[in-house]
PDB file of C-alpha atoms in Angstrom:
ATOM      1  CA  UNK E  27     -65.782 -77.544  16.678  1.00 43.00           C
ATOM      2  CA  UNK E  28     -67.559 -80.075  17.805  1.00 46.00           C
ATOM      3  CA  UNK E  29     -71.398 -81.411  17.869  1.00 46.00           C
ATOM      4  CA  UNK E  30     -73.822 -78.218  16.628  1.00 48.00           C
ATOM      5  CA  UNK E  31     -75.782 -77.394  20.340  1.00 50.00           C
ATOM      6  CA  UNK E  32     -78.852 -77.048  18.372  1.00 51.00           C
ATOM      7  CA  UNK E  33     -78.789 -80.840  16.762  1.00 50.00           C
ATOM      8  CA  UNK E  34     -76.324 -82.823  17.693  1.00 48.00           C
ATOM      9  CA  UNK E  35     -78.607 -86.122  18.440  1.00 46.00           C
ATOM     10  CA  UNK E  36     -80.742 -84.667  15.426  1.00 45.00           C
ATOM     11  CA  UNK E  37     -83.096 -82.589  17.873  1.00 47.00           C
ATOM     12  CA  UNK E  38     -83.781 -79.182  18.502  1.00 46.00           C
ATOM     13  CA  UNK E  39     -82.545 -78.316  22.250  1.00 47.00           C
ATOM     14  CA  UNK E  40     -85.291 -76.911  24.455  1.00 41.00           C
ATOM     15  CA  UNK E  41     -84.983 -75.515  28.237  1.00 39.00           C
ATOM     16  CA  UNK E  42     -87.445 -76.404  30.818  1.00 35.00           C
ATOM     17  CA  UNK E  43     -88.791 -73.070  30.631  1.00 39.00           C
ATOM     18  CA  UNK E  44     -88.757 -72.537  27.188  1.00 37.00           C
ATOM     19  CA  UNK E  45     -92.137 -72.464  25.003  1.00 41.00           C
ATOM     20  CA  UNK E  46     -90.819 -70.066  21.927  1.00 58.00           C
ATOM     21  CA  UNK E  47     -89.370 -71.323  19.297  1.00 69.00           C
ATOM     22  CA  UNK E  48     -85.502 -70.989  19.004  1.00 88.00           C
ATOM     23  CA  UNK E  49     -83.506 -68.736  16.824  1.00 93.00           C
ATOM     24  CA  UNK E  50     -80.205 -69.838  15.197  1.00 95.00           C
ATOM     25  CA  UNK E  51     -77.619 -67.112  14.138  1.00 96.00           C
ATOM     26  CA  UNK E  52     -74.447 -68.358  11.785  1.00 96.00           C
ATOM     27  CA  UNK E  53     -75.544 -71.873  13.202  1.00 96.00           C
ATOM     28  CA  UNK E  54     -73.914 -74.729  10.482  1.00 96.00           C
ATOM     29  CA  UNK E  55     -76.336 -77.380   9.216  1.00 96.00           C
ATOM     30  CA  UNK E  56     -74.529 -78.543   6.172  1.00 96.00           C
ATOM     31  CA  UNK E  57     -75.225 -81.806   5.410  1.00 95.00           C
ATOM     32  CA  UNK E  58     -77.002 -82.838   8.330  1.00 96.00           C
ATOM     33  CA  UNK E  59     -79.948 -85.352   7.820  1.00 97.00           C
ATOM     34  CA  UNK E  60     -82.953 -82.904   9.199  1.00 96.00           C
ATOM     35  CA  UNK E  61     -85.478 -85.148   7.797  1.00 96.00           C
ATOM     36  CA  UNK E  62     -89.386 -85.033   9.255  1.00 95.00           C
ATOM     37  CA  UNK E  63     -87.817 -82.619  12.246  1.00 94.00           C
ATOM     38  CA  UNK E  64     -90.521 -80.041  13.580  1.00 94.00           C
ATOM     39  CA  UNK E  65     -88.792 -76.773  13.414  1.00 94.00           C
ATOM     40  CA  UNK E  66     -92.096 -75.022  13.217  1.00 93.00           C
ATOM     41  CA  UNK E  67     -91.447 -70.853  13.926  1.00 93.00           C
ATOM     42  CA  UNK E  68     -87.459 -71.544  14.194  1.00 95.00           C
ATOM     43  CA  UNK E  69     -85.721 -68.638  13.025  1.00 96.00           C
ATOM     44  CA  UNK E  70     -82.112 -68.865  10.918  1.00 96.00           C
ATOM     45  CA  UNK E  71     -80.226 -65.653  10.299  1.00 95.00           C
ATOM     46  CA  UNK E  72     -76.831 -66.168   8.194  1.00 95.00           C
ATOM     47  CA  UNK E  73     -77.484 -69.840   8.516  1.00 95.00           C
ATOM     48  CA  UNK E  74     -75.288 -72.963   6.472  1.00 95.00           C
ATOM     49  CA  UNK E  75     -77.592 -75.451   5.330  1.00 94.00           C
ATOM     50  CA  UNK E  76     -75.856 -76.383   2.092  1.00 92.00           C
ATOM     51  CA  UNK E  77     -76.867 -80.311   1.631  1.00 91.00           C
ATOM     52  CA  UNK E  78     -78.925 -80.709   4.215  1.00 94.00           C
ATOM     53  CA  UNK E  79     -81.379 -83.047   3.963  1.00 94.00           C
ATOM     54  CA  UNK E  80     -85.221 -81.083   5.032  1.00 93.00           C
ATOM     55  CA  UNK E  81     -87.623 -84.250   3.055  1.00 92.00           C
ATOM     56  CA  UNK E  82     -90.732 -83.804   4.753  1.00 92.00           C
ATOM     57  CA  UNK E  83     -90.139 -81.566   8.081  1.00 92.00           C
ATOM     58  CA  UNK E  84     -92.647 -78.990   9.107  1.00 92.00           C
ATOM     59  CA  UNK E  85     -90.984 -75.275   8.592  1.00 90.00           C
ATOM     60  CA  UNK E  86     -94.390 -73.755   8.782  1.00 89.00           C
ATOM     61  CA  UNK E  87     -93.822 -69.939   9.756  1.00 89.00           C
ATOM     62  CA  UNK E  88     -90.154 -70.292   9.780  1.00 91.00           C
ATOM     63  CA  UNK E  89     -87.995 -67.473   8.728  1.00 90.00           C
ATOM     64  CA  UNK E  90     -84.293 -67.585   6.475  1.00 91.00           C
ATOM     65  CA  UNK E  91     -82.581 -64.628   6.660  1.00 90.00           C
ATOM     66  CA  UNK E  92     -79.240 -64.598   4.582  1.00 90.00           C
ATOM     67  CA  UNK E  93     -78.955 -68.293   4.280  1.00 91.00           C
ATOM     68  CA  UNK E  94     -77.222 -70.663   1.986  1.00 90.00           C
ATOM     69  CA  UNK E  95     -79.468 -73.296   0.861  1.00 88.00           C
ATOM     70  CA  UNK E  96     -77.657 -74.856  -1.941  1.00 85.00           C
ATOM     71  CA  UNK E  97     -77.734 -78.029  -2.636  1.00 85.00           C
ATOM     72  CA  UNK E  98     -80.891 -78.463  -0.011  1.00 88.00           C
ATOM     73  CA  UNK E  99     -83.149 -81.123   0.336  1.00 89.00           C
ATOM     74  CA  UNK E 100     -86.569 -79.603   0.921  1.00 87.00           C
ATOM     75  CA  UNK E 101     -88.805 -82.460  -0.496  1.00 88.00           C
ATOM     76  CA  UNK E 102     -92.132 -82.284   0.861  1.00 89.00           C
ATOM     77  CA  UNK E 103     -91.852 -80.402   3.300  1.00 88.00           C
ATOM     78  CA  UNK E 104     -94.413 -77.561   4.995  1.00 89.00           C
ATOM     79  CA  UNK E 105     -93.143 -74.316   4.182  1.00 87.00           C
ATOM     80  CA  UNK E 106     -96.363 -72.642   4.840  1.00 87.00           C
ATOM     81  CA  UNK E 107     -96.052 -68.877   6.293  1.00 87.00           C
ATOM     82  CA  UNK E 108     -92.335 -69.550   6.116  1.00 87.00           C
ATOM     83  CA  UNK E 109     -90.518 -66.549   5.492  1.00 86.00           C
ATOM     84  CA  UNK E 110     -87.157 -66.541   3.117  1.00 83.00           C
ATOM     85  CA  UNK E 111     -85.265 -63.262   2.764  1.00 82.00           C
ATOM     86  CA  UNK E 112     -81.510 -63.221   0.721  1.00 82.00           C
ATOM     87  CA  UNK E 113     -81.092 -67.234   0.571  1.00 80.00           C
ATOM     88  CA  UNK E 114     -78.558 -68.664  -1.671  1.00 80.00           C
ATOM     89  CA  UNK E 115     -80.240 -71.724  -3.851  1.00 74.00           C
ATOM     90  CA  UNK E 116     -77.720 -72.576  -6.482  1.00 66.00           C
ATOM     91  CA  UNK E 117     -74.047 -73.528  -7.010  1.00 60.00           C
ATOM     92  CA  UNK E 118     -73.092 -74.948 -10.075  1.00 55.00           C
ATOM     93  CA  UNK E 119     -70.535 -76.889  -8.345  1.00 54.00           C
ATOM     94  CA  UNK E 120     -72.686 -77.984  -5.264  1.00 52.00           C
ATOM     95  CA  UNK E 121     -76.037 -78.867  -6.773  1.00 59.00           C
ATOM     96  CA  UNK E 122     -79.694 -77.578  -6.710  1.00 70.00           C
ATOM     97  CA  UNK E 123     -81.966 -77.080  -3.820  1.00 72.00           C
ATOM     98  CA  UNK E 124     -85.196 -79.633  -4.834  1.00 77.00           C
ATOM     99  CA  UNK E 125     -88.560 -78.480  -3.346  1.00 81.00           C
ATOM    100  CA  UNK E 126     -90.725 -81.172  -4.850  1.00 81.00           C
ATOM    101  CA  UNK E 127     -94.012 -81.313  -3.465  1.00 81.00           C
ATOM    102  CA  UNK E 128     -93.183 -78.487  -0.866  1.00 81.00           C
ATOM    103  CA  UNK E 129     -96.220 -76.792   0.598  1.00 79.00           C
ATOM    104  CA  UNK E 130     -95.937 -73.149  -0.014  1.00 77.00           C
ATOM    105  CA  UNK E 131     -99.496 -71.570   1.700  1.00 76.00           C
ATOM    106  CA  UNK E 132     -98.637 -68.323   2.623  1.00 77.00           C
ATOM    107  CA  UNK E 133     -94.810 -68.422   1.992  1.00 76.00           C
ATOM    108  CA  UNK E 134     -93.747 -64.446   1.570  1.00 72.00           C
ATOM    109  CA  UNK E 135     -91.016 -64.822  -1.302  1.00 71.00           C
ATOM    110  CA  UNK E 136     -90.613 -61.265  -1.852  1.00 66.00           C
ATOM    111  CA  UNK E 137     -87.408 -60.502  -3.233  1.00 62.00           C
ATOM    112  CA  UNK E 138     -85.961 -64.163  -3.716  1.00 65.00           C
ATOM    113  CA  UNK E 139     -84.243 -65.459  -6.664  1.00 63.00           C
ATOM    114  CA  UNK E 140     -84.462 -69.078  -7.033  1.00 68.00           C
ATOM    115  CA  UNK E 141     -81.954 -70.310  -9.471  1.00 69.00           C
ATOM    116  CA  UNK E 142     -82.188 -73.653 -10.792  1.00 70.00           C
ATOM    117  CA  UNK E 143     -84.342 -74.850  -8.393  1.00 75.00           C
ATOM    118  CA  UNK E 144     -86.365 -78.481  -8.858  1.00 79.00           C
ATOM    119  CA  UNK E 145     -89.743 -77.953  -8.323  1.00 79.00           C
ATOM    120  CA  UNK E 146     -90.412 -74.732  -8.024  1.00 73.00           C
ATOM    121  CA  UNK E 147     -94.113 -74.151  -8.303  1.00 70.00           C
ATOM    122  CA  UNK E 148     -94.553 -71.571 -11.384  1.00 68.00           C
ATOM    123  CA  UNK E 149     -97.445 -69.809 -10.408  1.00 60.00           C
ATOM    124  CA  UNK E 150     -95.410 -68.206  -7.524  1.00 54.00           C
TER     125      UNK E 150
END
């Protein structure tokens, strides 16, 4: 299938003319290494990011619609604003999504279920 058009070299593709952030529909990002990216105001719908590895990228405002985020690496990272709607966190045979540290300002979580998740803050 080749290299994913959105990070092949690890960075997010933008067009001379374009100054709003991208959107990614059933976009694979399993197991890439996404560390410290800027993907602030990206949008995923129906997006893989099973194993990827998030640690300390900015996701502020960012939306995940109906993504799989098992297994995820979201260490440290700035989810302020960021919007997650019908993720997937767990699989016992995968692993566990780890948001240790995570900044969560303003994060609407209505309506997720976050199983076995390290780090979740508990007054959320």
């Amino acid at each position: 299938m080749g290299r994913n058009r959105w990070f092949g070299d690890g960075r997010p593709r933008y067009g001379s003319r374009v100054s709003t952030p991208l959107r990614a529909t059933r976009q694979s990002f399993a197991g890439r290494d996404l560390r410290h990216r800027t993907l602030d105001g990206h949008s995923f719908k129906l997006c893989d990011f099973r194993g990827a590895d998030l640690r300390g990228a900015s996701l502020r405002g960012v939306s995940f619609a109906g993504c799989d985020l098992r297994g995820a690496d979201l260490r440290d990272t700035d989810l302020s604003y960021a919007r997650f709607g019908y993720v997937r966190t767990h699989d016992p045979e995968y692993g566990r999504t780890d948001v240790t540290g995570a900044r969560w300002d303003g994060a609407d979580l209505r309506g997720v279920t976050a199983e076995r998740v390290i780090g979740w803050p508990n007054d959320l």
